[in-house]
Amino acid sequence: MSYDVIVIGAGPGGYVCAIRAAQLGLKTAIVEKRGTEKGALLGGTCLNVGCIPSKALLHASELFEEAGHGFKAMGIEVPAPKLDLKTMMGHKQEVVDANVNGVSFLMKKNKVDVHYGAGKILAAGKVEVRDAAGKASTLETKAIVIATGSDVTPLKGVEIDEKTIVSSTGAIALDKVPERMVVIGAGVIGLELGSVWRRLGAKVEVIEYLDRILPGMDAEVAKQSQRLFEKQGISFRLGAKVTGATKSKKGVSLSVEPAAGGEAQTVEADVVLLAIGRRPYTEGLGLEAAGVTLDQRGRIPTDKHYRTSVEGIYAIGDVIAGPMLAHKAEDEGIAVAELIAGKAGHVNYEVIPAVVYTYPEIASVGRTEEELKEAGVAYNVGKFPLTANARARANRTTEGFVKVLADKETDRVLGVHIVAAGAGELIHEAAVLMEFGGSSEDLARTCHAHPTISEAVKEAALAVEKRALHV
Ligand code: FAD
Ligand code: NAI
């Protein structure tokens, strides 16, 4: 069979790329190795074991906590909620299945051929697909897009069994609430899934190598968020490294040392969640033989047009440089399809929002204060606390704040950081503003509906010129 484009990997990068390529009239196929006897399971890490199942559990566990602790203060008396974990996991699976089936439907609708099996690049223009039974076939194509995503970064001495020592994949499928959960890594996965199990009753401790949580995010945001998580009952051991894990009938004993060196301590847990990052996944793709080079971190280097070292072979998503985020992978998928079709595909890496879906949510777009300082950019800061927002008071969600960073000379908005219930939705007005090169004055002069939590974003913009109204 012969195609214009073959995409290897049906995650958010790959399947969106396939849709866009088909929309542009290219004969397109997608190769995916995740599946069952019934065929390929599309959607990648994100739909099957990542973004979607984790958000289903975050939402359900947030409601569980609200029913147990939030209702009374608003005059709603209900008996203490009882957890039915099996049904909660069933809800998660239903959401996953609906989304995964939805992608299959989209492939059919757009006339994209799905080939179920492991893809291997034999050379530019040639992809071998090997099915679960080991039967191989070869497909021909003008362009190949590698979208094989990423996998869990392992830690020496801490072997994942997905039962007592779990990655995120095991942590979204536990069959009972652990009494004590230790999370290694205070990044996005650690905080989101740590929050889920804390809400459902586990005692959660997070061990982090650095002396702060959420590296890469604005330091003030990370510090305030840590305080809020601590108030909720999550404890943090910062500046500490896990050097080994021993399993026993009672659980897992972790050996923990100060990151800077010193005496080891033992920390006991029923379940350990290892979440120290993810690494690009290129196993079995035949890259070396095909001449596609990797960088030192195992990523596939590309130019601005997503071209690898071999003509006709492109790469996008988690397998290349940049934030490992579904929407970044999707936008690259669109851009590369447009470029292959001879159009002007482009991703603006200055404006990629990032959201941590905890309570409150933590969202950011653009630069942090630390990045601006390091780059020597002079800036003004406007901040507004949620305690001063009427709607947040009405909703009893007054934790958090909004911070707007604007260029001192031009007033152009360079970064917006939000800690708030619903921050993941609020951040997009800042993203649109920044995409159009808007200023803090533009944001401050935009009429915002009252009473909304979005007004806190407007107030933070007003605060850049020291003229916030409600503080
Ligand atoms: P992937 O989604 O990893 O898809 C790659 C696909 O390629 C896989 O299906 C794999 O089976 C297939 N594949 C690999 N090799 C081959 C081969 N040789 N042949 C055929 N198929 C192959 N991001 C967000 O933006 N928001 C979130 O809320 C979020 N939550 C997350 C929660 C968790 C627990 C995890 C683990 C990740 C989360 N992410 C989130 C990150 C997000 O999942 C990734 O950034 C995104 O899935 C990357 O998309 P991708 O298309 O590059 O790769
Ligand atoms: P991460 O990179 O967000 O965090 C890993 C943390 O582990 C860091 O704080 C790091 O300093 C720490 N660490 C590294 N080595 C360590 C060690 N040996 N001991 C203790 N701590 C150590 O990675 P995470 O949380 O595993 O997530 C992986 C990727 O998935 C992220 O890049 C993220 O982009 C993506 N993701 C995105 C989500 C979202 O957008 N809401 C949700 C979940 C994952």
Short mmCIF file of C-alpha atoms in Angstrom, two decimals, residues 54 57-62 64-65 171 177 181 183 187-206 225 228-230 232-234 236 273 356-362:
data_model
loop_
_atom_site.label_atom_id
_atom_site.label_comp_id
_atom_site.label_asym_id
_atom_site.label_seq_id
_atom_site.Cartn_x
_atom_site.Cartn_y
_atom_site.Cartn_z
CA SER A 54 -6.26 11.22 35.61
CA LEU A 57 -10.25 10.63 38.92
CA LEU A 58 -9.34 14.19 39.89
CA HIS A 59 -12.91 15.35 39.26
CA ALA A 60 -14.54 12.41 41.06
CA SER A 61 -12.22 12.64 44.06
CA GLU A 62 -12.71 16.42 44.27
CA PHE A 64 -15.95 13.19 47.10
CA GLU A 65 -13.94 15.61 49.21
CA ALA A 171 -1.59 4.82 40.21
CA VAL A 177 -6.89 3.17 48.83
CA MET A 181 1.41 6.60 49.80
CA VAL A 183 5.30 9.91 45.87
CA GLY A 187 6.11 17.42 39.61
CA VAL A 188 2.78 17.43 37.81
CA ILE A 189 2.00 13.71 38.10
CA GLY A 190 3.06 13.53 41.76
CA LEU A 191 0.82 16.45 42.75
CA GLU A 192 -2.20 15.44 40.64
CA LEU A 193 -2.26 11.75 41.55
CA GLY A 194 -1.02 12.44 45.10
CA SER A 195 -4.08 14.73 45.42
CA VAL A 196 -6.44 12.01 44.15
CA TRP A 197 -5.32 9.43 46.72
CA ARG A 198 -5.08 11.98 49.56
CA ARG A 199 -8.69 12.98 48.92
CA LEU A 200 -9.74 9.33 48.93
CA GLY A 201 -8.10 8.78 52.32
CA ALA A 202 -4.38 8.01 51.88
CA LYS A 203 -1.69 9.72 53.94
CA VAL A 204 0.53 11.18 51.23
CA GLU A 205 4.17 12.21 51.51
CA VAL A 206 6.05 13.64 48.52
CA SER A 225 0.80 26.12 46.08
CA LEU A 228 -2.03 25.04 50.11
CA PHE A 229 -1.19 21.35 49.52
CA GLU A 230 0.30 21.17 53.03
CA GLN A 232 -4.79 19.86 52.69
CA GLY A 233 -2.59 17.28 54.43
CA ILE A 234 0.08 16.40 51.86
CA PHE A 236 6.75 17.30 51.53
CA LEU A 273 4.36 6.30 43.10
CA VAL A 356 -1.71 21.39 36.99
CA TYR A 357 -5.22 20.03 37.64
CA THR A 358 -5.07 19.95 41.42
CA TYR A 359 -7.29 21.97 43.77
CA PRO A 360 -6.76 24.82 43.34
CA GLU A 361 -5.57 24.48 39.76
CA ILE A 362 -2.24 26.01 38.83
#
